[in-house]
Coordinates of C-alpha atoms in Angstrom, one line a residue:
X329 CA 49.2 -2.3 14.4
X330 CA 48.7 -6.1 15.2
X331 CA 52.1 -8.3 16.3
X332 CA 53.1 -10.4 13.7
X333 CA 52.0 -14.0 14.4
X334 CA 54.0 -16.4 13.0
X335 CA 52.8 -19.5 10.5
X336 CA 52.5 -22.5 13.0
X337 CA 54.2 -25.5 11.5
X338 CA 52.7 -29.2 11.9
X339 CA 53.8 -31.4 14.6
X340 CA 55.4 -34.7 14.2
X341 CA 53.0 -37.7 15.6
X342 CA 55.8 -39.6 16.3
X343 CA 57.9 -37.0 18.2
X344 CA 55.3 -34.0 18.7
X345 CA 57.8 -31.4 17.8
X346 CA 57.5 -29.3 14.7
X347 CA 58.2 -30.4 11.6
X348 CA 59.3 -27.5 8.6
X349 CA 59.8 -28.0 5.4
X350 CA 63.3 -29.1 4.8
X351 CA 62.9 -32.2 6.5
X352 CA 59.2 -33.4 6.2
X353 CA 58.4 -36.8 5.0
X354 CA 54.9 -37.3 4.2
X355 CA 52.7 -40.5 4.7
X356 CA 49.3 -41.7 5.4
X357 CA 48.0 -37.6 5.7
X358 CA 50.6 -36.6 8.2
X359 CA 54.2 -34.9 8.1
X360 CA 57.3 -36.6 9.9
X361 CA 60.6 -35.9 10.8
X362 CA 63.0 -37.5 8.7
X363 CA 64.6 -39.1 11.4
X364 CA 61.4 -40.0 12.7
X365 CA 60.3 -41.6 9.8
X366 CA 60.9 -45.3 10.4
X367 CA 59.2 -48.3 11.4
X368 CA 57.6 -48.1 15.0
X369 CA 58.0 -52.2 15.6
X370 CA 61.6 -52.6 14.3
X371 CA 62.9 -49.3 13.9
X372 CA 63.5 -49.5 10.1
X373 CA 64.4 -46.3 7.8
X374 CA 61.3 -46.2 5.2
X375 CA 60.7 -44.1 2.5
X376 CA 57.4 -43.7 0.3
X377 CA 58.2 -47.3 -1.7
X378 CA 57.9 -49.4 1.2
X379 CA 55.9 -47.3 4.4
X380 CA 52.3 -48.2 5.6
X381 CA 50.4 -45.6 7.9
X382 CA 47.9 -47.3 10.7
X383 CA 46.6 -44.6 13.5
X384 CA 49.5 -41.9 13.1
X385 CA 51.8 -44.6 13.6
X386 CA 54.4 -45.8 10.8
X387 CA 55.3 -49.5 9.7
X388 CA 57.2 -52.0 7.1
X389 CA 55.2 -54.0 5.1
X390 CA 56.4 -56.9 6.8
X391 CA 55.9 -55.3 10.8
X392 CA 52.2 -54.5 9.7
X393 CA 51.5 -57.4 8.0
X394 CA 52.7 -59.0 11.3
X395 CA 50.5 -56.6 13.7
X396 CA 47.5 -56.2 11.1
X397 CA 47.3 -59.1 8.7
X398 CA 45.9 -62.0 9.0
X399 CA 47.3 -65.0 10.7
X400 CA 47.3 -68.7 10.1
X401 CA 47.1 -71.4 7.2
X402 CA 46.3 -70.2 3.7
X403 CA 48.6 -66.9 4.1
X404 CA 52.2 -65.8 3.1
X405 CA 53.9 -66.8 0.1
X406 CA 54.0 -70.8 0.3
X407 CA 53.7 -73.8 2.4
X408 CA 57.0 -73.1 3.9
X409 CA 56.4 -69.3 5.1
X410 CA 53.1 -69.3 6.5
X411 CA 52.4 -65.9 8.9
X412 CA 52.0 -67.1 12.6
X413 CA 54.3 -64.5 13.4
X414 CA 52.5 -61.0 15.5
X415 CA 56.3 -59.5 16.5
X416 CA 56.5 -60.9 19.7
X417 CA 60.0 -60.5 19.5
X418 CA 60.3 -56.4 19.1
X419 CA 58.2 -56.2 22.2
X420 CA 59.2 -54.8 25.4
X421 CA 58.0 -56.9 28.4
X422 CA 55.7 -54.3 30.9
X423 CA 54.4 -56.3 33.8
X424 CA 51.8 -53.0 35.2
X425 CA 50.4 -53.1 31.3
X426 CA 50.3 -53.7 27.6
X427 CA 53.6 -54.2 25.7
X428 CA 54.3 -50.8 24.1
X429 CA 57.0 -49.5 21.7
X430 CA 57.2 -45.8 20.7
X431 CA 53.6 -45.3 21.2
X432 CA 52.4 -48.1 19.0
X433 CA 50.2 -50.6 20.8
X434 CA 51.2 -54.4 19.6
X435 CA 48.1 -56.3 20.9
X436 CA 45.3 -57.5 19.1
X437 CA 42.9 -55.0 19.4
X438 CA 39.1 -55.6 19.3
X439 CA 37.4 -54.4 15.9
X440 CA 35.2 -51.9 15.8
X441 CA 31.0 -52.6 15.2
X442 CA 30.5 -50.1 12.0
X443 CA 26.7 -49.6 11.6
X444 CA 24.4 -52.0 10.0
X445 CA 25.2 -52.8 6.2
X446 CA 28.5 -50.5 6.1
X447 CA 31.3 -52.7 7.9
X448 CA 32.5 -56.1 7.0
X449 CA 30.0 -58.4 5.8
X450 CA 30.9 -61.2 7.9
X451 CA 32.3 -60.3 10.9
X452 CA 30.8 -56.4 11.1
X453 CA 33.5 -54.4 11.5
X454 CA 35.0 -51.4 10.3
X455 CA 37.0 -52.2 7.4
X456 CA 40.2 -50.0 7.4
X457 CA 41.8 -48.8 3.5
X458 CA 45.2 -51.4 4.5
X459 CA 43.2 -54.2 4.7
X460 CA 40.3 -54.4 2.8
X461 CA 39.4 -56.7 0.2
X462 CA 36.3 -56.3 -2.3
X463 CA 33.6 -58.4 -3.5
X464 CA 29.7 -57.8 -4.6
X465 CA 30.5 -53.8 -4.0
X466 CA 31.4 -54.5 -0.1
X467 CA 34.6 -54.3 1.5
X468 CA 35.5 -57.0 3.4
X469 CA 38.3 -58.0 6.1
X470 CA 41.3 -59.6 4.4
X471 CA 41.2 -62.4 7.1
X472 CA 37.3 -62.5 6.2
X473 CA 37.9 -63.0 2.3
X474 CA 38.1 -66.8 2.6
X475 CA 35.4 -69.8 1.5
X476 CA 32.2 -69.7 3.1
X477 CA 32.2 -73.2 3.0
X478 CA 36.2 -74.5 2.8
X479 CA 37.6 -71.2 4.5
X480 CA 39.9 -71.5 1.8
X481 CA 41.7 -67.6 1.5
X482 CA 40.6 -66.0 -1.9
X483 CA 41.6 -62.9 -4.3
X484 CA 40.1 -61.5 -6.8
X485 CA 40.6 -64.3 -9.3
X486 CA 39.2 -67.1 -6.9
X487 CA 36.3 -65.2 -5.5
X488 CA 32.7 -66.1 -6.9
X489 CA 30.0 -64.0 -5.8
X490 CA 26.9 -66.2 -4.9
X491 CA 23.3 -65.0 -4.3
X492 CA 23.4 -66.2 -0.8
X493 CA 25.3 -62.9 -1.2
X494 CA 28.6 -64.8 0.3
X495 CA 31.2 -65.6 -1.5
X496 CA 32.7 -69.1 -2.3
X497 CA 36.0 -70.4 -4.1
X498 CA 35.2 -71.6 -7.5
X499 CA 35.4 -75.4 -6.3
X500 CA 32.8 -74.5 -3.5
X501 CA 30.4 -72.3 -6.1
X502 CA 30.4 -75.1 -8.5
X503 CA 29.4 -77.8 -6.0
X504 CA 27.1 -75.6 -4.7
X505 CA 25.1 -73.7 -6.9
X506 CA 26.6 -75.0 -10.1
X507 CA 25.0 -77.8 -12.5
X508 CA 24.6 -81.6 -10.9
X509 CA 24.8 -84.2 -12.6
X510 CA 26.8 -86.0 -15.8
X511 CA 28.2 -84.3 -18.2
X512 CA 28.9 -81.1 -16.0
X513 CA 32.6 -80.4 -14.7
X514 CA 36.5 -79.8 -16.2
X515 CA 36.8 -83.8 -16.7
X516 CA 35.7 -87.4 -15.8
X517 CA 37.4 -87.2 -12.5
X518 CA 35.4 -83.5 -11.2
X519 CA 32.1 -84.1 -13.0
X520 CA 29.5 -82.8 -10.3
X521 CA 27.0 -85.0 -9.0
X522 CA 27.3 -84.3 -5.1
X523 CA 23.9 -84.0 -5.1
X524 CA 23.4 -87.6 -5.2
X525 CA 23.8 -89.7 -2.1
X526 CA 24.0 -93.1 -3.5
X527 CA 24.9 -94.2 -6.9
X528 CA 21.6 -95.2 -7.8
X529 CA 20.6 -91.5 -8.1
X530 CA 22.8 -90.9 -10.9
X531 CA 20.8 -90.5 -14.1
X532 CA 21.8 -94.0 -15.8
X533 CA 23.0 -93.2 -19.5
X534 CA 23.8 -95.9 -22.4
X535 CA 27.2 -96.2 -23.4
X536 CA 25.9 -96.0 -27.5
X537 CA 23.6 -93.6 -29.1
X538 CA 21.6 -95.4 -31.4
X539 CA 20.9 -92.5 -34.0
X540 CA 18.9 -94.9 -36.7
X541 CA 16.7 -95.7 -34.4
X542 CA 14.4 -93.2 -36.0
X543 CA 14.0 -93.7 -39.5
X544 CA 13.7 -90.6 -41.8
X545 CA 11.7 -90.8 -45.3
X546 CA 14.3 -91.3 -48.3
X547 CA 16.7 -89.0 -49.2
X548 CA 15.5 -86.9 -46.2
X549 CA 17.7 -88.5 -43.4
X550 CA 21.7 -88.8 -42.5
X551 CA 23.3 -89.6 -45.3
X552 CA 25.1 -92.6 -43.2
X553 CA 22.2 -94.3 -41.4
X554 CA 18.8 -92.9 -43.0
X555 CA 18.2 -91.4 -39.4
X556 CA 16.2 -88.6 -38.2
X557 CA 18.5 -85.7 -38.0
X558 CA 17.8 -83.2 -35.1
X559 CA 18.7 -79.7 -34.8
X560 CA 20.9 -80.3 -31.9
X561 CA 23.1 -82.9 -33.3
X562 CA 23.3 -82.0 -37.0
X563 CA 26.3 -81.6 -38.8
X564 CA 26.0 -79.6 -42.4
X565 CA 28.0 -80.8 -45.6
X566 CA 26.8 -80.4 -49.4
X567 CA 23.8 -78.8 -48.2
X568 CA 23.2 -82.5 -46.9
X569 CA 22.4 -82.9 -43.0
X570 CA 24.4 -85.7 -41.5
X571 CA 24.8 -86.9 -37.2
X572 CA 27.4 -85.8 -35.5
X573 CA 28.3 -89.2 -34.9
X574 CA 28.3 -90.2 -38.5
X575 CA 30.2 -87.4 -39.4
X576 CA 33.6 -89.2 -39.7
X577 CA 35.7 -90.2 -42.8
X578 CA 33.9 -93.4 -44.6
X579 CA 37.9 -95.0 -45.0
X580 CA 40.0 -94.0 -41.7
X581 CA 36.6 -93.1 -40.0
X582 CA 38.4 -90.2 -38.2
X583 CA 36.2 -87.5 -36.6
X584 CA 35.6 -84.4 -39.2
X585 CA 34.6 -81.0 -38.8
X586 CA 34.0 -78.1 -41.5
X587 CA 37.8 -77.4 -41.9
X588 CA 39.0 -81.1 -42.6
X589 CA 36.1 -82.6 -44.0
X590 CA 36.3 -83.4 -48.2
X591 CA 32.8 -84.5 -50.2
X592 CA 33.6 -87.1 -52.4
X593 CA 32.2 -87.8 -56.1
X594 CA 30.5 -90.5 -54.3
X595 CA 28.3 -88.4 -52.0
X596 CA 30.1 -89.7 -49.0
X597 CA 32.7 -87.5 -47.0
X598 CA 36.4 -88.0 -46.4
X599 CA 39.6 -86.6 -44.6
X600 CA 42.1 -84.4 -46.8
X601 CA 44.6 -87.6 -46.6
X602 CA 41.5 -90.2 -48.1
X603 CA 40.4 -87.8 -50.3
X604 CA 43.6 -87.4 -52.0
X605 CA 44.6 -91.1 -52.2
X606 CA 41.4 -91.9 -53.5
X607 CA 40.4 -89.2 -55.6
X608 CA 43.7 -87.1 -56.4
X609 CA 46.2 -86.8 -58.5
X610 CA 48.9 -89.6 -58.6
X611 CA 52.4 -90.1 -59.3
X612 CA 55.2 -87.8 -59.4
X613 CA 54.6 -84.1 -58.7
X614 CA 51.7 -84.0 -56.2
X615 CA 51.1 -83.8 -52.7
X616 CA 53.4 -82.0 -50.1
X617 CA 56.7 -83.4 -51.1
X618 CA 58.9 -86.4 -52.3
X619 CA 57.8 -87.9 -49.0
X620 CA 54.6 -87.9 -49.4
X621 CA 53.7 -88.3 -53.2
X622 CA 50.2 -89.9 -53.4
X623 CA 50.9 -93.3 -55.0
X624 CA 48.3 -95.0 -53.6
X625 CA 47.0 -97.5 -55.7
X626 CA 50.1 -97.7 -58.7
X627 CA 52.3 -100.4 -59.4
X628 CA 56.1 -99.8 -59.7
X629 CA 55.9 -100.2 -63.3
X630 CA 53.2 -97.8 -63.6
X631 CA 55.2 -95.4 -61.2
X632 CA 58.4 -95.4 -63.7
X633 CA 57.0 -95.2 -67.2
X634 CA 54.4 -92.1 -65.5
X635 CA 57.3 -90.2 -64.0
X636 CA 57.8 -86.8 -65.6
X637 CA 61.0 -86.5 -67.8
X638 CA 61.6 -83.6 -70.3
X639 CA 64.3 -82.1 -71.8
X640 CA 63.1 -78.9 -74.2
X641 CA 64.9 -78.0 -77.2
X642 CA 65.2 -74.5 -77.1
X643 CA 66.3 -74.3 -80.7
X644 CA 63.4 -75.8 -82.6
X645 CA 61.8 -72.6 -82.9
X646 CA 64.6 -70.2 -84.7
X647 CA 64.1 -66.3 -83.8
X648 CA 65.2 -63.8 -86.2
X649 CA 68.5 -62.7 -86.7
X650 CA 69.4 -60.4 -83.5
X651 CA 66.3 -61.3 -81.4
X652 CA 66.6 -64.4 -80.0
X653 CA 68.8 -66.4 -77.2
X654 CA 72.4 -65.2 -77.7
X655 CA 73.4 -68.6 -77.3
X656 CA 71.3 -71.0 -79.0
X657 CA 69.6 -68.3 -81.0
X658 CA 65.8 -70.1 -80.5
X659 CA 63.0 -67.6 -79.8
X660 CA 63.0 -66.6 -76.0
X661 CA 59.4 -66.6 -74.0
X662 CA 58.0 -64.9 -71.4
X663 CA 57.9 -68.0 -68.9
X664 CA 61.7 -68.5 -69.7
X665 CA 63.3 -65.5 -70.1
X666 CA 66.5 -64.3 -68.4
X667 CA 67.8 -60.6 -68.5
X668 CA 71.3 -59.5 -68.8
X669 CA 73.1 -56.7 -70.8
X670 CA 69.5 -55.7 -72.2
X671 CA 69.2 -59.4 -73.9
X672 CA 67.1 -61.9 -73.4
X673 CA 68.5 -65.5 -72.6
X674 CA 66.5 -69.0 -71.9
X675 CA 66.6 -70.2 -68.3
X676 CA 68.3 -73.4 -70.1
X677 CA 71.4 -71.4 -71.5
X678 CA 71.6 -68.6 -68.8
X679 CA 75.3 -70.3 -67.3
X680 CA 78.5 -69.6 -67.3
X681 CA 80.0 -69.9 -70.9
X682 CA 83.4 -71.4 -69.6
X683 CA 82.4 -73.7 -66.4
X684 CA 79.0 -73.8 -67.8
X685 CA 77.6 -73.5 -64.3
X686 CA 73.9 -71.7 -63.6
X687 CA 74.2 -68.0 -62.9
X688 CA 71.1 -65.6 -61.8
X689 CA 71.1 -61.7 -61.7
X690 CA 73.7 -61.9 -58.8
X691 CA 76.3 -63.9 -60.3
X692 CA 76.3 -63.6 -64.2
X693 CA 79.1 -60.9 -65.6
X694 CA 78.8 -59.7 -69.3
X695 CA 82.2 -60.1 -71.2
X696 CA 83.7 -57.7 -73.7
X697 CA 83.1 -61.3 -75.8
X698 CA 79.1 -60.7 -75.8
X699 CA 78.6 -63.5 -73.5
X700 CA 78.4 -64.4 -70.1
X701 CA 80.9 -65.9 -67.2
X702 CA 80.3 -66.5 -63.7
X703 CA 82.5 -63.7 -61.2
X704 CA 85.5 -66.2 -61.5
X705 CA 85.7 -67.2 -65.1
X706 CA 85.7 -63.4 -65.8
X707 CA 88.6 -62.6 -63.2
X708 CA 90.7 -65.0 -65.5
X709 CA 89.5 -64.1 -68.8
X710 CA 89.2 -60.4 -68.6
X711 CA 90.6 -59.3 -64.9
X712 CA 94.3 -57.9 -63.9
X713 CA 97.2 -59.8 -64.0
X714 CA 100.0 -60.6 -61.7
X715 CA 101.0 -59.3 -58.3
X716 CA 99.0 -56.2 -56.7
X717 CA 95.4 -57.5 -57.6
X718 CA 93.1 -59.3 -55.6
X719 CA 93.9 -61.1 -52.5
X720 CA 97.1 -63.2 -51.9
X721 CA 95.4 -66.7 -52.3
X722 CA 94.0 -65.8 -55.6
X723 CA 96.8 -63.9 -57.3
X724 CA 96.1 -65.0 -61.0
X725 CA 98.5 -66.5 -63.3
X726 CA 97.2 -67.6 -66.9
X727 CA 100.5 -68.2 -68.4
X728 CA 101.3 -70.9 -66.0
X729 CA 104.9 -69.4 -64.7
X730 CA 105.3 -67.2 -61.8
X731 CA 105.2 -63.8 -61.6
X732 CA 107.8 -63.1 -59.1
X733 CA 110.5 -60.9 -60.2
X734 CA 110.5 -58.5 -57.3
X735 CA 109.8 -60.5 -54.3
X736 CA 109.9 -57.3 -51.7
X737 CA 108.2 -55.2 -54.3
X738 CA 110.0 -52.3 -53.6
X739 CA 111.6 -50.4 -56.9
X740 CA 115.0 -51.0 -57.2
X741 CA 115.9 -47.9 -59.3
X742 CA 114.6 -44.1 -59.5
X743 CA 115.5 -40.9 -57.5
X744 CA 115.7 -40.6 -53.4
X745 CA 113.7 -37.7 -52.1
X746 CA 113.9 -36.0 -48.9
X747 CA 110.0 -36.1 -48.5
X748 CA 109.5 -39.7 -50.3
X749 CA 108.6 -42.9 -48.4
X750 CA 110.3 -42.6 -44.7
X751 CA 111.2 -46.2 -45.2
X752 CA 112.2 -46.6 -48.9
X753 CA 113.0 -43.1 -49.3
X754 CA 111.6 -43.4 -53.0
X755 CA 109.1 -41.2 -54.1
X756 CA 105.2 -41.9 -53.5
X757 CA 102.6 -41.1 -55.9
X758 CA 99.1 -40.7 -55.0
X759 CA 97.7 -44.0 -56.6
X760 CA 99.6 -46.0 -53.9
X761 CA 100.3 -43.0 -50.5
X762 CA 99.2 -44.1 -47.3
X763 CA 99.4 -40.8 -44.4
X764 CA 100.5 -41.0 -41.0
X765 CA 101.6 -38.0 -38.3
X766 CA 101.7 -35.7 -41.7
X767 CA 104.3 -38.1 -43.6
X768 CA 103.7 -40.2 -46.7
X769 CA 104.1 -43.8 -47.4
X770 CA 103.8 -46.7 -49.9
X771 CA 101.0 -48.8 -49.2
X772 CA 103.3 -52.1 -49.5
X773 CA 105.8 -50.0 -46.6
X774 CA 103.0 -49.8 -44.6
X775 CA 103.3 -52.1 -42.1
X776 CA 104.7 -52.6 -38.4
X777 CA 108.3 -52.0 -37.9
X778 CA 108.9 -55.0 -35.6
X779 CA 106.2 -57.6 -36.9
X780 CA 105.5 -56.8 -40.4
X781 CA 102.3 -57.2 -40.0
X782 CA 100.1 -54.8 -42.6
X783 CA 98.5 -52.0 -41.4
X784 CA 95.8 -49.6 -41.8
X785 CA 94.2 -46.3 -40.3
X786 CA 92.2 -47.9 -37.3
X787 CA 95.7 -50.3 -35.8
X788 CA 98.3 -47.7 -36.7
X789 CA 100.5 -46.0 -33.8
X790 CA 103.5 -43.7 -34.6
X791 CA 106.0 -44.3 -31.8
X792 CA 108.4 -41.7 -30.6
X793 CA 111.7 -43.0 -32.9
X794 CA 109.4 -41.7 -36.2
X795 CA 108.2 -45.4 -37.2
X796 CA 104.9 -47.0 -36.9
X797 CA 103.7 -50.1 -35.2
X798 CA 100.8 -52.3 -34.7
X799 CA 98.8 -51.6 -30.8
X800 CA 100.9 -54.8 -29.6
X801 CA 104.3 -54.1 -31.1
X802 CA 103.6 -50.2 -29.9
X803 CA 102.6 -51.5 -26.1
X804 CA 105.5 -53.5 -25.9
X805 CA 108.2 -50.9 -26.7
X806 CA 106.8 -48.0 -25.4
X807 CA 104.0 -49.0 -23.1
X808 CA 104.4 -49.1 -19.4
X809 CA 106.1 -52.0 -17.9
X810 CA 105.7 -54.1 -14.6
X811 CA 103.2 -55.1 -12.3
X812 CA 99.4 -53.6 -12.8
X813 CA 99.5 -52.8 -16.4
X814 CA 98.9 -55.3 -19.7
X815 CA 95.7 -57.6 -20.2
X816 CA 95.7 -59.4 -17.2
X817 CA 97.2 -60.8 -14.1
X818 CA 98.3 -63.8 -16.3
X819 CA 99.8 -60.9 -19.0
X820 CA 101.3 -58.5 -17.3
X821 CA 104.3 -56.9 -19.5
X822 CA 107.7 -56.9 -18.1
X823 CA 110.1 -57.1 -20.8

């Protein structure tokens, strides 16, 4: 019968002892040691977020960007942080050889040749998966992804790919294999015309473009000029052919396009705005507002005796009995109609019958009187009376004397109970009980023993003598007192 032969477990490349399972730590292919697992230039704990793997050796972002990345102007994150640093100072000084920490050499290290077409395509070497940058299906060196003509460093959004088959930063590309000459560029300052030495190799252009210079046969050319109208330059309105240069507003002669542009009964084309002062409406009611009413062209006089002023009789045309406008009783229509109580009202007489003021679905209230109130006219004509309706403010009154008999509002005569109101001690009917801690009380004894103050079932607290209190009044009698308690260091309770 064979031995047993035990599982051999991976070895740690940073310590070269086995590594089992309880403590691995993965990266780059290979299994650490947990303790193990930290930067070989500074000696910084990593974990998976923030670990890079270069030739079985471990490193920070920042410790391989400084041993791997490139160096020099155009890298880091701004002006002011520029990479010149290669970790000099987590070296340790060897005069027989190379500086070495934990097994990781810290020298520049000469690239590799790869083979012809597979390595970087402008310096030739290997390209490793840290560093490699992409463009025209090659990978390329990260400090090799720069301008072949500014070295300027690119990414992916600045890279152009040319067919030299190098690539170039957009600036570069344009000046290079984009179009010469005017008209070309992203504005009057960056037009391209590098391909012209002097100035007098610039194409010379004429300031105007003299589009009548050929004349078309009546009612054939530009409406405008009578010119030839080509298909590069022609502007379509009306089924009429027009320049682009005379397709402008005859009155403000501001530029038009499909959108804005307005034929006139004249043939000619306008704006919106000249269209409508010339051939819209005027006078009160048009355009986009009281600011901007189109007047254009009206005398004051004109203005006033044009401006719209009517005031309908709803009764001229009588409804029969029962049909028409409670109110007024003319006939009700369709364009005017209000609803309420399942009759019909006009817009005109739809208001308040006392205060007379407008009312809509949300404020009218039908009366016991067949007609309609606003919400307070009805609280005085048909609502409660006297103390314990409504809110304190708006207690009404319609006999013009107070109401105040009782002014605790407490009764003053009736039988004592044992299990009545704890502080009355008269009897509590369910209309008016209020519960707390399984006892019973009137809603007007409901309130806080030491303020007064009116309570309810989300501020009540029974204290331990059998009376209730507000959360202040409760904290300060039974609360705990002195130094770390209360709201505060400016409100700490001791009293």
């Amino acid at each position: 019968m064979p031995s047993f032969q035990p599982i051999e477990a991976p070895k740690c490349p940073r310590c070269g002892k086995s590594v089992y399972a309880a403590e691995e730590r993965l990266a780059g292919g290979y299994v650490f040691h947990k303790n193990c697992f930290k930067c070989g230039m500074c000696n910084k704990s990593l974990d998976s977020t923030n670990c890079t793997e270069h030739e079985r050796e471990l490193y920070c972002k920042t410790c391989h960007g400084r041993k791997f990345g490139p160096k020099g102007y155009g890298f880091g994150t701004g002006a002011g942080t520029l990479s010149m640093d290669n970790g000099s100072q987590f070296l340790r000084e060897n005069g027989d050889g190379p500086s070495v920490r934990n097994g990781a050499r810290l020298e520049p290290r000469a690239i590799a040749r790869a083979p012809e077409g597979e390595g970087c395509p402008r310096c030739g070497g290997y390209v490793y998966a840290a560093e490699q940058m992409l463009a025209r299906g090659r990978s390329w060196h990260k400090e090799c992804f720069k301008c072949g003509s500014c070295k300027k460093g690119l990414d992916s959004i600045l890279c152009c790919e040319a067919p030299d088959k190098n690539i170039y930063c957009k600036g570069c590309y344009a000046k290079k294999f984009g179009p010469k000459g005017y008209g070309y560029g992203q504005g009057g300052g960056a037009l391209q015309s590098d391909c012209y030495a002097h100035d007098d190799g610039a194409p010379q252009i004429r300031a105007a473009i003299e589009v009548d210079k050929i004349q078309a046969r009546p009612g054939e050319g530009c409406p405008r000029c009578g010119g030839v109208v080509y298909a590069a330059e022609q502007k379509l309105s009306k089924g009429r052919e027009w320049h682009k240069k005379c397709f402008n507003c005859k009155d403000c002669h501001k530029t038009l396009d499909s959108i804005n542009a307005s034929d006139g009964p004249d043939r000619d084309i306008y704006c919106r705005t000249c269209y409508g002062k010339k051939w819209g409406p005027h006078g009160y009611g048009f355009a986009c507002g009281s600011g901007f009413l189109q007047t254009d062209g009206l005398t004051e006089d004109q203005i006033s005796a044009n401006r719209p002023f009517y005031n309908p009789d709803t009764t001229s045309i009588k409804a029969r009995e029962g049909e028409g406008c409670p109110r007024c009783g003319g006939a009700v229509f369709a364009a005017e109609q209000q609803l309420s109580k399942g009759k019909v009202w006009h817009k005109k007489c739809y208001n308040c019958a006392d205060c007379h003021r407008p009312l809509d679905s949300m404020l009218a209230c039908d009366g016991p009187d067949g007609e309609i109130h606003c919400r307070a006219c009805y609280g005085k004509l048909f609502g409660p009376k006297g103390f314990g309706y409504g809110h304190a403010p708006t207690l009404v009154s319609t006999s013009g004397e107070s109401t105040i008999q009782f002014p605790d509002g407490r009764p003053l005569n009736g039988p004592k109970t044992s299990g009545g109101c704890p502080r009355c001690g008269f009897a509590v009917f369910a209309a008016e009980q209020m519960i707390s801690k399984t006892r019973i009380w009137h809603k007007r004894c409901f309130y806080c023993s030491d303020c007064r103050k009116s309570l309810d079932s989300t501020n009540l607290n029974d204290g331990p003598d059998g009376d209730i209190y507000c959360r202040a009044c409760y904290g300060r009698n039974f609360g705990p007192k002195g130094v770390g308690y209360g709201l505060g260091a400016g409100a700490l309770t001791t009293f």
